[in-house]
Amino acid sequence: MAGTRYVHATKGTTSGSFDTPAKPARSVGAALKAAAAGDTVVILDAATYFEDELVIDKPLTLTSAYLQAHPQADPSDPRFDVRPLPTLAPKPDAQHRVLRVSGAPGRPLGPVVVSGLRIARGRAVHVPGSADPALGAGGGIAVVDTDDVRIERCVIAACRTQSAPLAAWPEADRTALRQDVVDLVDTLVPPFAEVVLNAAISAANTLIRNLPGGIAPIPSFDRNAVKTIIGREFDTHIPPGKPVNWLAGQAFGGGVAAVWSSAVIRNCRIQGNSAQGRGSGVAVVGYGWPTVENCWIDKNRSGDQGRLDGGGIGAEISLPGRLTRDLSEVDLVRFLRGKAAAARSALASVAMPGPIDLMHFAQWLLDPAQPPVITDNVRRLMVFLPTGYRRPELLFRELFYVFAATALALGRWDAWNEAEIKAARSRSITVKNAVITDNVCGDDGGGVYGSVLSRIAVTGCRIEGNSAPGAGGGVRLTMGSAGAFTGCTITRNVCGTRPGVQMSKARPAWSLTVGGLTITIPAEPSRPVATPGGGGISVRNADVALTTTAIGTTPGGPTGNLTSDHPGGGLLVYADTEGDMAGFPDLWTTIQHEVFEIRDIRVTVDASCRITGNGAGFRAGPTPVTTPLFAKGGGFFFLRGAFPDAPTPQVSVTDVAATVRGNIAQVHPYESRVEPHVTVRASHDVCIQDRKALKEWTETNDAPLVKGGTLRWP
């Protein structure tokens, strides 16, 4: 039969069963140890309890007498006085989280309720190899490997997480991977095939001589020169001593972390927490789909290192469940290296490119900003090998991408669990009637961030006043994730707050001998790069559905969401590569394509939505950016990139003229970077750039895309 245990800081004792209010425990930890499964532990006073890390590993309720007497008390209301709630905190100078609710894989606890408490000043520290099943996540509360948990009517404040220092890459691992990549040259073009390849190059050069445009002939294939190029580029991307990055949720969730858990967090105030990982307020790690309801998530901010996305909420669900949970990039690369022999075998019988392929590819290399002439990964790599001296970085990127994609295609279910990925495609995190305000991240997603096939359903929420130095002042979704926003207001968020304009990396000139010719690879100066924007919402390779949702405020602003010298004041969506993973070219894209099988993305905006009053080319204030370069699409900006394995966007904006209006983009008129020799008069409301079709559409010329008032693209 379930019983009740009592706690009182001054009237309590140090021993006994603590089962009457007259003889309570002096500490919460003692009462939890005495409690049996199904018991309720009640804190009778409003004292501060300085405790060791509290662990709940049985079904029970931990609550306060105050909440029992005031069951409708609502800490999520800014007017609520938090002082009557008892406070749980670490002992002075201790570095540990406050509370962990801990099950085990396949062995959930049963019902656990934590309610009516203040959780303060916790500090969860990620220590590799430690016994902490939460990996340093959840500075205030971590819920691990159990679902039937409710955290209700609590205040979680001033907690933090700390990630482990970044060690240097083991040189043995780095050089072994380097050799794997360089040796692919011998796999793809074995010595006996050189004659065939060089004959094709000779025939291609005959064709090239008859072409206009000054295309340089292709030198004969030189195995050692190609290996030199690849080795040099490898060392540029992954140099000796490169820091190892953590990948799997370590130190996420400054306030609360659901780690392989579908906990419910309801009517809580989560305020002033910080994290050296994603989700400074609330984090979701691993295969769990929690509910966050009626919460106020406010003024949380990133720490000074780690994966600094998601100032309010951060989610990273679809991790490689068959690998270690304490995953670093070295662990993932070691897995890929374990598939290297199988990858080489799969690539060993690739046909040599023909003269026509080589000729067209040599033309394309003069302007790689154009859509690629060959979209099959392996065939494209084969024509890169003899021509890649012109674009060494592109050659290396292509080689590494094909290596990683082949390895993952052969062994994805040796790293990921197929059943877990299936669940991740169909289940969603629920965020309902929450207020997400004034949070700050260190990278992307000031208010909300979802990555790695994380789906999130957001209903009746206000996402306001958040900021991100990178993409997505209010919301950032990426890497096969999905967001459904219904009845929400997303306004006064700001992104792109890093000072100045991001620049590409300068590369010095260097020379090598290819096919008996000495060729100089020209220097590449640093140059401005358009980084992603999205003041309200930024979406990369993810789905987004907007229903009865306002992005921005009064038309004619900019008083709504802002992005500095970046596109997409209100909404940005782009389908392209996921970019580098800590130096590894397009490795995130490989996972997205081969494991998550993301082939297209869907963007829908219904007629009850409003994207108004947003600005591109403004800093908070709003203050116009001086001489902006990339501030286009004040309302929305959609981009389809040229990366061959990028998903295909499917966009529908209902009643676009009424839905998207009254926004401002600072750059106008401008010469299109996508559609040659076209001057774009304005893109205040709409900007669509299609690098595959070489077209740019704005509100000045989008009539062909609008049928019955609905904009559909492509």
XYZ file of C-alpha atoms in Angstrom, residues 25-627:
603
model
C 13.265 13.659 7.293
C 15.748 16.471 7.450
C 16.842 15.929 3.835
C 15.046 15.071 0.627
C 17.656 12.429 -0.186
C 16.912 10.545 3.050
C 13.173 10.561 2.357
C 13.682 9.284 -1.194
C 15.803 6.402 0.088
C 13.177 5.488 2.674
C 10.307 5.684 0.191
C 8.883 2.552 -1.376
C 7.536 2.233 -4.903
C 4.305 4.193 -5.215
C 4.981 6.475 -2.221
C 4.609 10.258 -2.119
C 7.379 12.421 -0.659
C 6.072 15.776 0.597
C 8.327 18.725 1.478
C 6.534 20.595 4.246
C 8.365 23.932 4.284
C 9.780 26.499 1.835
C 13.425 26.025 2.806
C 16.382 25.573 0.477
C 17.686 22.010 0.556
C 21.336 21.664 -0.361
C 21.632 18.062 -1.438
C 23.814 15.603 -3.289
C 22.396 14.660 -6.679
C 18.916 13.309 -6.025
C 18.068 10.135 -7.940
C 14.564 8.773 -8.413
C 14.809 5.177 -9.600
C 11.374 3.905 -8.538
C 7.802 5.048 -9.205
C 6.872 7.796 -6.740
C 5.733 11.399 -6.360
C 7.966 14.199 -5.078
C 5.982 17.331 -4.260
C 5.454 20.151 -1.769
C 2.833 20.831 0.849
C 2.375 24.244 -0.745
C 1.252 22.702 -4.040
C -1.016 20.247 -2.223
C -2.703 23.230 -0.577
C -2.712 25.288 -3.796
C -3.158 22.736 -6.620
C -3.812 25.453 -9.235
C -0.606 27.351 -8.482
C 0.980 28.177 -11.817
C 4.676 29.086 -11.862
C 4.473 29.589 -15.632
C 2.524 32.793 -14.949
C 5.030 35.684 -14.666
C 2.979 37.065 -11.790
C 3.457 33.950 -9.659
C 5.503 34.460 -6.470
C 8.010 31.596 -6.376
C 9.078 32.106 -2.754
C 6.559 29.698 -1.159
C 8.031 26.763 -3.099
C 10.805 24.699 -1.495
C 14.132 24.861 -3.333
C 16.406 21.962 -4.236
C 20.005 22.868 -5.053
C 23.488 21.328 -4.939
C 25.615 21.881 -1.898
C 27.767 25.032 -2.109
C 30.647 24.637 -4.584
C 29.373 21.214 -5.728
C 29.150 20.573 -9.465
C 26.297 18.215 -10.258
C 22.724 18.361 -11.469
C 19.916 18.669 -8.965
C 17.696 15.696 -9.834
C 17.777 12.648 -12.101
C 14.825 10.389 -12.853
C 16.589 7.293 -14.095
C 15.257 4.145 -15.703
C 17.170 1.773 -17.950
C 16.783 0.775 -21.611
C 13.822 -1.600 -21.817
C 13.020 -1.207 -18.113
C 10.941 1.943 -17.508
C 10.116 2.933 -13.952
C 6.391 3.446 -14.053
C 4.727 6.706 -12.987
C 6.945 9.427 -11.506
C 5.682 12.928 -10.646
C 7.869 15.867 -9.646
C 5.771 18.917 -8.807
C 5.610 22.152 -6.832
C 9.381 22.664 -6.430
C 12.111 25.127 -7.271
C 15.140 23.536 -8.929
C 18.096 25.880 -8.806
C 21.824 26.259 -9.487
C 22.403 22.735 -10.749
C 25.494 22.133 -12.843
C 25.643 18.914 -14.847
C 29.150 18.142 -16.088
C 29.879 15.800 -18.979
C 32.715 13.491 -17.992
C 33.581 10.922 -20.702
C 33.554 7.392 -19.311
C 31.615 8.337 -16.175
C 28.593 6.452 -14.858
C 26.238 9.348 -15.658
C 23.634 7.892 -18.049
C 22.534 11.408 -19.032
C 26.014 12.356 -20.359
C 26.050 15.664 -18.497
C 22.635 16.675 -19.859
C 19.993 18.336 -17.704
C 21.568 20.856 -15.362
C 18.390 20.999 -13.306
C 16.537 17.772 -14.104
C 17.459 14.865 -16.365
C 14.903 12.186 -17.210
C 16.652 9.133 -18.648
C 15.285 5.975 -20.278
C 11.769 6.219 -18.913
C 8.587 7.762 -20.304
C 5.882 7.882 -17.616
C 7.258 10.991 -15.918
C 5.521 14.301 -15.233
C 7.349 17.450 -14.196
C 4.601 19.863 -13.202
C 4.288 23.342 -11.732
C 7.997 23.678 -11.016
C 10.489 26.493 -11.399
C 13.802 25.433 -12.971
C 16.206 28.367 -12.894
C 19.890 29.288 -12.946
C 21.010 25.751 -13.841
C 23.664 24.908 -16.396
C 25.540 22.181 -18.191
C 29.239 21.889 -18.921
C 30.682 19.853 -21.770
C 33.921 17.914 -21.593
C 36.979 19.662 -23.037
C 37.667 18.906 -26.672
C 40.632 16.577 -26.953
C 42.802 16.487 -30.068
C 42.167 13.902 -32.745
C 44.288 10.777 -32.211
C 46.896 11.073 -34.942
C 46.725 7.349 -35.661
C 43.002 7.672 -36.481
C 43.569 10.769 -38.573
C 46.346 9.265 -40.688
C 44.471 5.975 -41.096
C 41.411 7.788 -42.448
C 43.642 9.915 -44.659
C 45.155 6.767 -46.146
C 41.706 5.233 -46.699
C 40.632 8.284 -48.683
C 43.851 8.630 -50.681
C 43.875 4.912 -51.514
C 40.475 5.225 -53.169
C 42.359 6.576 -56.185
C 43.885 3.121 -56.719
C 40.488 1.499 -56.253
C 38.756 3.719 -58.779
C 41.574 3.793 -61.337
C 43.731 0.693 -60.924
C 46.998 0.685 -62.884
C 45.610 -1.467 -65.669
C 42.828 1.091 -66.293
C 45.121 4.090 -66.772
C 45.535 3.364 -70.493
C 41.750 3.414 -70.985
C 41.334 6.636 -68.996
C 44.173 8.433 -70.761
C 42.787 7.399 -74.141
C 39.463 8.983 -73.141
C 41.312 12.136 -72.002
C 43.109 12.356 -75.342
C 39.819 12.065 -77.229
C 38.224 14.663 -74.946
C 41.060 17.083 -75.653
C 40.412 16.717 -79.373
C 36.823 17.779 -78.749
C 37.891 20.590 -76.398
C 40.177 22.133 -79.037
C 37.134 22.665 -81.239
C 35.118 24.388 -78.504
C 34.972 28.155 -77.907
C 35.635 29.611 -74.487
C 39.294 28.889 -73.878
C 38.874 25.570 -72.086
C 42.289 24.241 -71.080
C 43.162 20.705 -72.181
C 43.064 17.951 -69.586
C 46.511 16.566 -68.691
C 46.881 12.805 -68.796
C 46.003 11.037 -65.580
C 48.843 11.179 -63.042
C 48.172 8.906 -60.073
C 50.739 10.477 -57.737
C 49.616 14.012 -58.520
C 45.983 13.166 -57.775
C 46.985 11.539 -54.487
C 48.996 14.635 -53.589
C 45.973 16.843 -54.197
C 43.723 14.670 -52.068
C 46.226 14.349 -49.232
C 46.805 18.078 -49.173
C 43.092 18.844 -49.088
C 42.552 16.245 -46.358
C 45.181 17.985 -44.223
C 43.491 21.330 -44.856
C 40.096 20.055 -43.688
C 41.299 17.721 -40.920
C 44.717 18.978 -39.806
C 46.893 17.358 -37.137
C 45.695 18.269 -33.647
C 42.160 19.032 -34.783
C 39.749 19.071 -31.795
C 37.298 16.172 -31.464
C 33.644 17.267 -31.402
C 30.905 15.583 -29.373
C 27.892 14.506 -31.421
C 25.227 12.798 -29.302
C 23.560 15.069 -26.796
C 26.372 15.561 -24.302
C 25.701 18.524 -21.946
C 22.357 19.348 -23.565
C 19.491 20.954 -21.635
C 20.590 23.593 -19.165
C 17.271 23.412 -17.343
C 15.672 20.066 -18.246
C 16.769 17.213 -20.506
C 14.649 14.309 -21.721
C 17.225 11.651 -22.623
C 15.617 8.732 -24.473
C 12.427 9.816 -22.726
C 8.908 11.009 -23.552
C 8.377 12.888 -20.298
C 5.675 15.539 -19.811
C 6.729 19.018 -18.670
C 3.693 21.079 -17.733
C 3.016 24.534 -16.231
C 6.691 25.100 -15.463
C 8.841 28.209 -15.479
C 12.200 27.406 -17.099
C 14.224 30.559 -16.802
C 17.776 31.809 -16.812
C 19.492 28.489 -17.511
C 22.508 27.941 -19.762
C 24.013 24.990 -21.628
C 27.238 24.117 -23.379
C 25.078 22.046 -25.690
C 21.752 22.284 -27.462
C 18.593 23.357 -25.666
C 19.601 25.864 -23.014
C 16.129 25.667 -21.451
C 14.834 22.232 -22.489
C 16.594 19.512 -24.490
C 15.418 16.329 -26.146
C 18.146 13.733 -26.725
C 17.647 10.353 -28.365
C 14.462 8.481 -29.145
C 11.881 10.219 -26.996
C 8.995 12.531 -27.871
C 8.164 14.581 -24.793
C 5.336 17.054 -24.261
C 6.019 20.627 -23.165
C 2.726 22.264 -22.225
C 1.743 25.609 -20.694
C 5.360 26.443 -19.874
C 7.192 29.750 -19.807
C 10.673 29.252 -21.282
C 12.460 32.535 -20.814
C 15.911 34.129 -20.867
C 17.881 30.926 -21.252
C 21.159 31.211 -23.117
C 24.022 29.183 -24.530
C 27.282 28.680 -22.731
C 30.681 29.506 -24.204
C 31.429 26.238 -26.031
C 29.795 23.065 -27.334
C 26.902 22.637 -29.759
C 25.206 25.942 -29.056
C 21.860 25.621 -30.862
C 18.418 26.139 -29.367
C 18.299 28.885 -26.781
C 14.889 27.798 -25.526
C 14.309 24.237 -26.753
C 16.762 21.981 -28.607
C 16.074 18.511 -30.030
C 18.392 15.875 -31.483
C 16.512 12.584 -31.782
C 17.768 10.208 -34.468
C 21.174 9.257 -33.146
C 23.028 6.092 -34.251
C 21.491 3.868 -31.583
C 23.796 0.905 -32.232
C 26.901 2.951 -31.466
C 27.956 4.321 -28.106
C 25.689 6.955 -26.598
C 28.729 9.022 -25.663
C 29.401 9.526 -29.363
C 32.141 11.724 -30.784
C 33.068 12.329 -34.397
C 35.994 9.931 -33.980
C 33.568 7.125 -33.069
C 31.492 7.830 -36.169
C 34.565 7.972 -38.399
C 35.865 4.720 -36.926
C 32.549 3.168 -37.892
C 32.941 4.455 -41.452
C 36.512 3.167 -41.554
C 35.192 -0.250 -40.540
C 33.178 -0.193 -43.782
C 36.091 1.002 -45.920
C 36.929 -2.425 -47.371
C 33.310 -3.013 -48.359
C 33.125 0.478 -49.851
C 36.277 -0.129 -51.908
C 34.844 -3.397 -53.161
C 31.616 -1.673 -54.208
C 33.542 1.035 -56.074
C 36.127 -1.218 -57.698
C 34.154 -1.985 -60.852
C 33.117 1.546 -61.828
C 33.300 2.197 -65.562
C 35.811 4.745 -66.859
C 34.364 8.072 -68.059
C 34.080 8.679 -71.774
C 35.382 11.622 -73.827
C 32.011 13.415 -73.936
C 31.663 13.250 -70.137
C 35.162 14.621 -69.697
C 34.623 17.432 -72.181
C 31.345 18.590 -70.598
C 32.848 18.344 -67.139
C 35.853 20.451 -68.144
C 33.374 23.087 -69.337
C 31.444 22.934 -66.061
C 34.590 23.393 -63.969
C 34.950 26.897 -65.408
C 31.799 27.817 -63.458
C 30.841 25.253 -60.789
C 28.107 27.605 -59.582
C 26.065 26.219 -62.467
C 24.085 23.009 -61.948
C 26.353 19.949 -62.270
C 26.333 18.293 -65.666
C 26.482 14.829 -64.063
C 24.334 14.104 -61.023
C 25.228 10.472 -60.354
C 27.717 10.602 -57.486
C 30.147 7.931 -58.663
C 30.194 8.984 -62.325
C 30.786 12.570 -61.221
C 33.691 11.441 -59.059
C 35.199 9.514 -61.972
C 35.367 12.629 -64.145
C 36.647 14.650 -61.188
C 39.717 12.426 -60.788
C 41.534 13.499 -63.981
C 40.160 17.080 -63.967
C 40.147 17.867 -60.253
C 43.446 19.732 -60.279
C 41.409 22.744 -61.407
C 39.254 22.610 -58.268
C 41.188 20.621 -55.644
C 38.672 21.264 -52.858
C 35.800 20.060 -55.030
C 37.723 16.898 -55.887
C 38.333 16.136 -52.212
C 34.742 16.905 -51.251
C 33.440 14.621 -53.969
C 35.778 11.787 -53.052
C 34.953 11.943 -49.352
C 31.209 12.186 -50.035
C 31.224 9.117 -52.276
C 33.320 7.201 -49.719
C 30.975 8.073 -46.839
C 27.776 7.558 -48.844
C 28.929 4.138 -50.078
C 29.980 3.072 -46.582
C 26.664 4.174 -45.039
C 24.575 2.629 -47.803
C 26.255 -0.695 -47.081
C 26.070 -0.495 -43.287
C 23.520 2.035 -42.087
C 21.652 -0.504 -39.934
C 24.915 -1.461 -38.294
C 24.973 2.055 -36.789
C 21.341 3.149 -36.700
C 18.412 1.008 -35.599
C 15.810 0.671 -38.344
C 12.872 0.496 -35.922
C 13.995 3.673 -34.173
C 14.286 5.565 -37.464
C 10.818 4.376 -38.435
C 9.457 5.721 -35.144
C 11.265 9.031 -35.633
C 9.563 9.497 -39.005
C 6.087 9.180 -37.470
C 6.263 10.636 -33.942
C 6.600 14.242 -32.816
C 7.621 16.286 -29.827
C 4.595 18.292 -28.635
C 4.926 21.923 -27.571
C 1.569 23.367 -26.608
C 0.461 26.755 -25.262
C 4.028 27.670 -24.338
C 5.589 31.120 -24.164
C 9.178 31.051 -25.475
C 10.709 34.483 -24.965
C 14.046 36.286 -24.923
C 16.239 33.200 -25.220
C 19.687 33.475 -26.820
C 21.652 30.695 -28.478
C 25.275 30.661 -29.549
C 24.605 29.469 -33.106
C 21.214 28.558 -34.639
C 17.648 28.591 -33.321
C 17.217 31.294 -30.709
C 13.867 29.957 -29.490
C 13.527 26.411 -30.864
C 15.964 24.090 -32.649
C 15.342 20.670 -34.173
C 17.886 18.549 -36.032
C 18.723 14.956 -36.955
C 15.221 13.816 -37.999
C 13.419 15.509 -35.094
C 9.739 16.234 -35.639
C 8.021 18.883 -33.523
C 4.358 19.964 -33.355
C 3.916 23.479 -31.954
C 0.399 24.659 -31.110
C -0.851 27.899 -29.584
C 2.640 29.149 -28.718
C 4.209 32.586 -28.633
C 7.851 32.624 -29.781
C 9.064 36.165 -29.266
C 12.209 38.181 -28.686
C 14.677 35.333 -29.195
C 17.984 35.764 -31.015
C 20.598 33.683 -32.822
C 23.933 34.805 -34.244
C 23.513 32.266 -37.056
C 20.217 31.056 -38.550
C 16.678 31.090 -37.197
C 16.133 33.829 -34.659
C 12.879 32.203 -33.549
C 13.070 28.658 -34.920
C 15.633 26.532 -36.753
C 14.823 23.148 -38.336
C 17.386 21.102 -40.218
C 18.570 17.668 -41.382
C 15.304 15.914 -42.191
C 13.361 17.363 -39.271
C 9.816 18.717 -39.467
C 7.858 21.479 -37.775
C 4.075 21.924 -37.739
C 3.019 25.313 -36.332
C -0.661 25.869 -35.599
C -2.137 28.987 -34.028
C 1.278 30.432 -33.166
C 2.747 33.921 -33.087
C 6.433 34.201 -34.049
C 7.659 37.775 -33.791
C 10.456 40.144 -32.771
C 13.071 37.436 -33.190
C 16.460 38.349 -34.665
C 19.152 36.287 -36.399
C 22.503 36.930 -38.016
C 23.702 38.970 -35.057
C 27.394 38.130 -35.501
C 29.252 41.356 -36.327
C 30.403 41.872 -39.890
C 29.960 39.651 -42.932
C 31.090 36.027 -42.866
C 34.066 35.455 -45.155
C 35.222 32.330 -46.914
C 38.663 30.950 -46.032
C 41.575 32.302 -48.060
C 43.717 29.630 -49.770
C 47.317 30.232 -50.957
C 48.530 29.327 -54.423
C 50.481 26.116 -54.909
C 51.924 24.072 -57.790
C 52.119 20.445 -58.786
C 52.971 18.372 -61.840
C 50.101 16.615 -63.577
C 50.643 14.441 -66.624
C 54.075 15.934 -67.168
C 52.802 19.543 -66.952
C 53.535 21.897 -64.042
C 50.270 23.532 -63.044
C 49.762 26.367 -60.587
C 46.640 26.218 -58.470
C 45.764 29.909 -58.073
C 45.290 31.546 -54.704
C 41.724 32.091 -53.531
C 41.193 35.277 -51.516
C 38.595 35.384 -48.788
C 35.274 36.692 -50.035
C 31.825 37.451 -48.631
C 29.633 34.389 -48.151
C 25.859 34.494 -47.765
C 25.139 32.511 -44.615
C 21.600 31.342 -43.845
C 19.142 33.780 -42.313
C 15.507 33.411 -41.324
C 14.659 35.961 -38.663
C 11.454 34.165 -37.685
C 11.981 30.612 -38.949
C 14.941 29.057 -40.774
C 14.476 25.661 -42.432
C 17.209 23.607 -44.094
C 16.287 20.265 -45.653
C 13.251 19.918 -43.383
C 9.462 20.122 -43.627
C 7.469 23.050 -42.284
C 3.680 23.449 -42.176
C 2.141 26.743 -41.048
C -1.543 26.939 -40.111
C -3.225 30.018 -38.609
C 0.207 31.308 -37.651
C 1.589 34.850 -37.720
C 5.240 35.417 -38.569
C 5.800 39.086 -37.817
C 3.417 41.873 -36.840
C 2.001 44.962 -38.532
C 2.636 45.199 -42.285
C 5.139 47.835 -43.311
C 7.569 47.263 -40.389
C 10.179 46.150 -39.846
C 8.653 45.566 -36.420
C 8.444 41.787 -36.691
C 11.348 39.373 -37.196
C 14.697 40.579 -38.489
C 17.770 39.147 -40.134
C 20.879 41.229 -40.631
C 22.821 40.848 -43.891
C 21.111 37.573 -44.718
C 17.978 36.570 -46.614
C 14.570 35.673 -45.217
C 13.347 38.243 -42.721
C 10.314 36.157 -41.793
C 10.858 32.669 -43.208
C 13.825 31.048 -44.927
C 13.718 27.587 -46.511
C 16.502 26.000 -48.465
C 17.246 22.601 -49.929
C 20.954 22.037 -50.374
C 23.886 20.331 -48.689
C 23.872 20.167 -44.886
C 27.453 21.401 -44.926
C 30.552 20.098 -43.239
C 30.608 18.112 -40.022
C 33.613 19.463 -38.120
C 35.700 19.483 -41.303
C 34.239 16.402 -42.990
C 32.703 17.513 -46.282
C 28.954 16.956 -46.512
C 28.944 14.122 -43.960
C 25.667 15.349 -42.449
C 24.175 15.258 -45.965
C 25.366 11.680 -46.391
C 23.522 10.635 -43.217
C 20.436 12.579 -44.252
C 20.379 10.951 -47.682
C 21.483 7.376 -46.933
C 20.037 6.787 -43.435
C 17.098 9.167 -43.120
C 16.245 8.838 -46.841
C 15.190 12.459 -47.216
C 14.416 12.941 -50.905
C 12.094 15.947 -50.759
C 10.843 18.568 -48.328
C 7.386 20.124 -48.061
C 6.539 23.706 -47.186
C 2.885 24.656 -46.742
C 1.464 28.007 -45.645
C -2.323 28.191 -45.407
C -4.528 31.201 -46.115
C -5.051 31.955 -42.417
C -1.345 32.703 -41.927
C 0.311 36.099 -42.087
C 3.959 36.785 -42.892
C 4.086 40.539 -42.374
C 6.240 43.333 -41.026
C 9.534 41.419 -41.204
C 12.854 42.789 -42.411
C 15.989 41.513 -44.146
C 18.987 43.790 -43.742
C 18.255 45.040 -40.225
C 19.777 44.602 -36.804
C 17.788 44.775 -33.590
C 16.348 48.199 -33.047
C 15.590 48.035 -35.963
C 18.813 49.476 -37.391
C 19.527 49.112 -41.114
C 22.691 47.242 -42.062
C 25.228 49.439 -43.830
C 25.765 48.385 -47.481
